[in-house]
Short mmCIF file of C-alpha atoms in Angstrom, two decimals:
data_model
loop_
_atom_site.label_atom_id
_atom_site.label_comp_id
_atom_site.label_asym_id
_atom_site.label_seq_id
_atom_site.Cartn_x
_atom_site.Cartn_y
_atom_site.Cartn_z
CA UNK O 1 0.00 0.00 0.00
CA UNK O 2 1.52 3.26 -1.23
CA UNK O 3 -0.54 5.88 0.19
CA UNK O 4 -1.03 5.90 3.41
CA UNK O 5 -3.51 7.50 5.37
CA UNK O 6 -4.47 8.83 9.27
CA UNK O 7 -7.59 6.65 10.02
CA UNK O 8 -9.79 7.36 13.00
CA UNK O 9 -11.87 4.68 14.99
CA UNK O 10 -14.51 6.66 17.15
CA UNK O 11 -18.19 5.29 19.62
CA UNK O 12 -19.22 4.40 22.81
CA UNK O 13 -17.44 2.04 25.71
CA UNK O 14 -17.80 -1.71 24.84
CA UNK O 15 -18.38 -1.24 20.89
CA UNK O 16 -15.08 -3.06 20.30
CA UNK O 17 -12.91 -0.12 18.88
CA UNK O 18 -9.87 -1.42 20.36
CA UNK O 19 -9.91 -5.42 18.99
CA UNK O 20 -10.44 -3.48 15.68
CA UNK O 21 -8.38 -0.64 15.85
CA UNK O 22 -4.95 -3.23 16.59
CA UNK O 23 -6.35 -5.66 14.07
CA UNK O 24 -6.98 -3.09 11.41
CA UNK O 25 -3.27 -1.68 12.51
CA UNK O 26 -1.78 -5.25 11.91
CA UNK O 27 -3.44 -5.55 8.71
CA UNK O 28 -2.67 -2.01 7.14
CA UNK O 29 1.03 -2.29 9.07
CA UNK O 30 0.09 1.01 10.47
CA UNK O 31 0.75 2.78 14.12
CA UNK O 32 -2.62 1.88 16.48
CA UNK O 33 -3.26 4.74 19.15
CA UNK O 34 -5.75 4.21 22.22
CA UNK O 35 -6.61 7.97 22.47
CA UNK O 36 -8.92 6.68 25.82
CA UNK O 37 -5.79 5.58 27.73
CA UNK O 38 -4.27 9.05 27.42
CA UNK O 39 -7.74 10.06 29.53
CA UNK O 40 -7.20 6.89 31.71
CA UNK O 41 -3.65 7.78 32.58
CA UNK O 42 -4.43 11.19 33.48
CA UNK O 43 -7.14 9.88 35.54
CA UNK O 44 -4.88 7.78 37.81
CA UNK O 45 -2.69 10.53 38.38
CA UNK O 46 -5.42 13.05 39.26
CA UNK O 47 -6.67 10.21 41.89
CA UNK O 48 -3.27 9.65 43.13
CA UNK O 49 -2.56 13.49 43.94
CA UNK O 50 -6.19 13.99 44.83
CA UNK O 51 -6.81 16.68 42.88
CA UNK O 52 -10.09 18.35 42.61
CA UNK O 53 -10.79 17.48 39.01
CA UNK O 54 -13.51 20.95 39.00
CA UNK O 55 -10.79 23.16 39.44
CA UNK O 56 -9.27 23.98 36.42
CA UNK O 57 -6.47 25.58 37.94
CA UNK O 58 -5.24 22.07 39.68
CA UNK O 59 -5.80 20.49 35.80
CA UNK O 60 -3.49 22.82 34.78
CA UNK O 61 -1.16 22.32 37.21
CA UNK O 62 -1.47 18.69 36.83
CA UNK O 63 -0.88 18.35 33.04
CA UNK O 64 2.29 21.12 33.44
CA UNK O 65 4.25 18.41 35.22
CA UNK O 66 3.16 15.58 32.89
CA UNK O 67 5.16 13.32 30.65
CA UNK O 68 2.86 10.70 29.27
CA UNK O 69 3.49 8.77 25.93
CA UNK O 70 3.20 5.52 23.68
CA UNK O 71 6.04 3.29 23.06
CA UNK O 72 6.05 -0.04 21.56
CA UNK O 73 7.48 -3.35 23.09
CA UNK O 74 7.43 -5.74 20.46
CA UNK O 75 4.23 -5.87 19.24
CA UNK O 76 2.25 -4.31 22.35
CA UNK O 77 1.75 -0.73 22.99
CA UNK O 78 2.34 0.47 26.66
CA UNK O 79 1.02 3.30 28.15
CA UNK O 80 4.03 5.47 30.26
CA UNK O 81 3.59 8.26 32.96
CA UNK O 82 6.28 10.00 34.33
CA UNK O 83 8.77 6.63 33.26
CA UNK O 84 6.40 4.37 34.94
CA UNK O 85 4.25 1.47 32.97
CA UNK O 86 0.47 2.28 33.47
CA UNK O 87 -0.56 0.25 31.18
CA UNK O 88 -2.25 -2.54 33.15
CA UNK O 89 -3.89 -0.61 36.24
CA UNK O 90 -6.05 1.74 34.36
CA UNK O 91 -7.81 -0.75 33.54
CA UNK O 92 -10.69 -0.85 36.39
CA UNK O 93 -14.36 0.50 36.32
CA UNK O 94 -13.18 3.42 38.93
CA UNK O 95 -10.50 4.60 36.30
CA UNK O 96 -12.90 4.03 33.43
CA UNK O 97 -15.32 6.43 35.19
CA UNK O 98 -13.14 9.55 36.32
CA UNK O 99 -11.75 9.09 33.01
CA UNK O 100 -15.42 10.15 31.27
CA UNK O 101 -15.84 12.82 33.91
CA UNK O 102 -11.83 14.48 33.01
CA UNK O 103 -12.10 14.09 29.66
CA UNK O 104 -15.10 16.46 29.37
CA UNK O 105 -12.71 18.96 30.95
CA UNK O 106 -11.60 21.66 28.47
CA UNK O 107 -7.99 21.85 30.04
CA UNK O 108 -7.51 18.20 29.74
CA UNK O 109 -9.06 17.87 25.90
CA UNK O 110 -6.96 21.03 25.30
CA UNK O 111 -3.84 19.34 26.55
CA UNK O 112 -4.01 15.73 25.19
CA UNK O 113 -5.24 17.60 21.67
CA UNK O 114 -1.65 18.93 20.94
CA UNK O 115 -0.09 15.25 21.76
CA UNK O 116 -2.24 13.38 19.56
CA UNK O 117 -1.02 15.68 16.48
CA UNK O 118 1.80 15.51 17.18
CA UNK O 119 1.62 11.85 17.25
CA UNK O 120 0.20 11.90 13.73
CA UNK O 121 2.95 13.56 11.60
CA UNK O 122 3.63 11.00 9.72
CA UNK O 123 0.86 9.04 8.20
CA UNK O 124 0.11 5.50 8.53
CA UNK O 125 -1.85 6.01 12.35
CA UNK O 126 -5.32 4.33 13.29
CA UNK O 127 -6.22 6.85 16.21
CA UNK O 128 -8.91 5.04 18.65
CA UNK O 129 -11.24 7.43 20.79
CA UNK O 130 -14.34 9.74 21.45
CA UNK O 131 -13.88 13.12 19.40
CA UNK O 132 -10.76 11.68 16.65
CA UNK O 133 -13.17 12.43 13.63
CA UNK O 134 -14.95 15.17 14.99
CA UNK O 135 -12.49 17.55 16.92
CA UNK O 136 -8.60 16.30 16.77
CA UNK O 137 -8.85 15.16 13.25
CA UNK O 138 -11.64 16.83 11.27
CA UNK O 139 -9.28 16.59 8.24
CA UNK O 140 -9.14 12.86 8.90
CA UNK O 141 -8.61 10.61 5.53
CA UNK O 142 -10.44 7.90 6.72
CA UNK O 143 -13.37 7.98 9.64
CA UNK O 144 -15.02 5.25 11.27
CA UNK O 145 -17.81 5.42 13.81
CA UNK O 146 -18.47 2.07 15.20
CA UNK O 147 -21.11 1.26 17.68
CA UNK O 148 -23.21 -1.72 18.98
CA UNK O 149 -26.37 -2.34 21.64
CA UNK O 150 -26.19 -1.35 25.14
CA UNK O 151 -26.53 -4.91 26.39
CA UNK O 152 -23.87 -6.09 23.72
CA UNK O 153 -21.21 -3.90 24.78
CA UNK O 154 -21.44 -4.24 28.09
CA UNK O 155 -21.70 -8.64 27.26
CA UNK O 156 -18.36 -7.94 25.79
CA UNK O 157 -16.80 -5.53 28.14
CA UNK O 158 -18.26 -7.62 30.75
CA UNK O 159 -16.01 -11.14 29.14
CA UNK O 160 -13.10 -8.37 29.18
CA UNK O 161 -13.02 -8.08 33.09
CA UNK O 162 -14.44 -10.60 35.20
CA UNK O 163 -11.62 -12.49 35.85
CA UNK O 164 -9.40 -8.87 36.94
CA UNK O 165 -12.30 -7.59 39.56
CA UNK O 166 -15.66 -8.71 41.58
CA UNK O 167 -18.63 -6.72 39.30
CA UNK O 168 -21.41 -8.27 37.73
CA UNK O 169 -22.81 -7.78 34.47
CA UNK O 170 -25.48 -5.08 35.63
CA UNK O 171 -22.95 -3.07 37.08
CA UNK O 172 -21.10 -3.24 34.19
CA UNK O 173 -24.64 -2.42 32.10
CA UNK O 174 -24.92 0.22 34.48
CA UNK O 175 -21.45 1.90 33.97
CA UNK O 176 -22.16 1.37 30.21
CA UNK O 177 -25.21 3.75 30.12
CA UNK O 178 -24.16 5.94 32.78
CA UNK O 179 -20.67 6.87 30.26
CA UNK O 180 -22.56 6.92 27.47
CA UNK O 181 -24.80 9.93 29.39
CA UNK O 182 -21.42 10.98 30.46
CA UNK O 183 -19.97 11.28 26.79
CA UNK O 184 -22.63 12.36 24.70
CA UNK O 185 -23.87 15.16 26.93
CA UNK O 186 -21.09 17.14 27.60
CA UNK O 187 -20.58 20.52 26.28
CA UNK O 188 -17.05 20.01 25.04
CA UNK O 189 -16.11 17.65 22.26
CA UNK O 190 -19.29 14.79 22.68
CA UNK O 191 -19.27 11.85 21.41
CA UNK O 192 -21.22 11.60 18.18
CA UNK O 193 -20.07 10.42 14.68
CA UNK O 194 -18.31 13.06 11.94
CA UNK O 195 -20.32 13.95 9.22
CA UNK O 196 -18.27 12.13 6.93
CA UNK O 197 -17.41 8.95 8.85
CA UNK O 198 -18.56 5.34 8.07
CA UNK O 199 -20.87 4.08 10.37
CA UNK O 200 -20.98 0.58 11.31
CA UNK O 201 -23.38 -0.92 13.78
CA UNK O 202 -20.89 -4.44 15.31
CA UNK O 203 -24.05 -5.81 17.23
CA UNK O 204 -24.53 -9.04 15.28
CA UNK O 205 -20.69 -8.87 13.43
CA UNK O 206 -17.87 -10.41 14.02
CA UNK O 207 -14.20 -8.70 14.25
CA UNK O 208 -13.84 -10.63 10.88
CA UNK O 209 -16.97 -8.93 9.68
CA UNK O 210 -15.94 -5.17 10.36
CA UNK O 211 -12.26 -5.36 9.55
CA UNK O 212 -13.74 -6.86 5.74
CA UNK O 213 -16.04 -3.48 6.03
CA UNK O 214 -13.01 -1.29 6.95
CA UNK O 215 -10.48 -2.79 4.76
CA UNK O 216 -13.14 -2.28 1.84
CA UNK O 217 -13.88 1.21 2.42
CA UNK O 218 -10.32 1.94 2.44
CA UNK O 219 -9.23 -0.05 -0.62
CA UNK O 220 -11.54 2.21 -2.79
CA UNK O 221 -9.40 5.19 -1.70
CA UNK O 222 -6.42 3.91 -3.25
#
C-alpha cells in the first residue's frame, strides 16, 4: 500500500474499537493509538494526587508536570507516565469512570489535543477514541464510527473483566449507560459520529466482519 492515510476509529465504551483498531493496525502495518488511555492515565494521576478534578487551575497544574506517551514493546503498545508502565492498572471500572468525567474537561481535551497531532505527523496512524473524527482530526482521511447495543457492549466488556475484579454484568450495564450519558452530553467535544465517517453498527458482526467493512472502504481510496 503506497498511500497511506491517518484513520480514525470513534463510539461508545464496549463497541469493540480497540480489537479493531490493533487488528486493522496489523493488517494495514500502520501505528494503532488508544486515544482513551491518554484520559485513563491522566485519571490515575489526578486520583493519586487527589486533585479536585472541577478546578481547572489544579488540571493545569497537573498536566504542566506531565510526561505521558506511547512506546512499543514488540508488538504491544504500553502506556508510560512520568517513566512508569500504566498500562495494566487503568484498567478498572473506577479509572474508566473519572476518566469520562476528566475528559469532558476543556484543560484536559486542550492538553491531550496537541499530543495526539503531534503523534500523527507521519501518516500511517489508526487513532482510537471519542472526538478523533470530529475535533482532533476533522481533516481525517479515513473515519469510522463504530457502535453496537447497550446490552452487547457491556456482554463484551463484561467477558473483558471478570476475571481482573468482583462486578457483575449489571454493574457493568450500568457503567455502560451511565458513560454513554457521560460522553454524549457534555458541552465540550461529545461523542457523536463526523459527518463524513462510516458508520458501522458491530451488534450481530464479528471482528472478521468489520475489519472486511473497513479494509473495503479503504481499498476504494487507493
Amino acid at each position: 500500500m503506497n498511500k497511506r492515510f491517518i484513520i480514525t476509529i470513534d463510539g461508545p465504551a464496549g463497541a469493540g474499537k480497540t480489537t479493531l483498531s490493533k487488528a486493522l493496525s496489523e493488517k494495514l502495518n500502520y501505528k494503532y493509538i488508544d486515544t482513551g488511555a491518554l484520559y485513563r492515565g491522566i485519571a490515575l494521576e489526578s486520583k493519586k494526587r487527589g486533585i479536585n478534578i472541577d478546578n481547572p487551575d489544579e488540571l493545569i497544574n497537573l498536566c504542566s508536570g506531565l510526561d505521558i506517551k506511547f512506546i512499543q514493546v514488540n508488538k504491544s503498545l504500553r502506556l508510560i507516565l512520568n517513566g512508569d508502565d500504566i498500562t495494566e492498572i487503568i484498567r478498572t471500572p473506577e479509572i474508566s469512570m473519572l476518566a469520562s468525567e476528566i475528559s469532558a474537561k476543556p484543560v484536559i481535551r486542550e492538553f491531550l489535543l496537541k499530543i495526539q497531532r503531534e503523534m500523527a505527523k507521519e501518516k500511517g496512524v489508526i487513532f482510537e477514541g471519542r472526538d478523533m473524527g470530529t475535533v482532533v482530526f476533522p481533516n481525517a482521511d479515513v473515519k469510522f464510527y463504530l457502535d453496537a447495543s447497550a446490552n452487547k457492549r457491556a456482554e463484551r466488556r463484561y467477558e473483558e473483566i471478570k476475571l481482573k475484579n468482583c462486578q457483575n454484568y449489571e454493574g457493568v450495564l450500568n457503567d455502560i449507560i451511565k458513560r454513554d450519558e457521560n460522553d454524549k452530553s457534555r458541552t465540550h467535544s461529545p461523542l457523536k459520529p463526523a459527518n463524513d465517517a462510516v458508520l458501522i453498527d458491530s451488534t450481530s458482526k464479528s471482528i472478521d466482519d468489520v475489519i472486511a467493512l473497513m479494509l473495503s472502504y479503504i481499498n476504494t481510496l487507493l
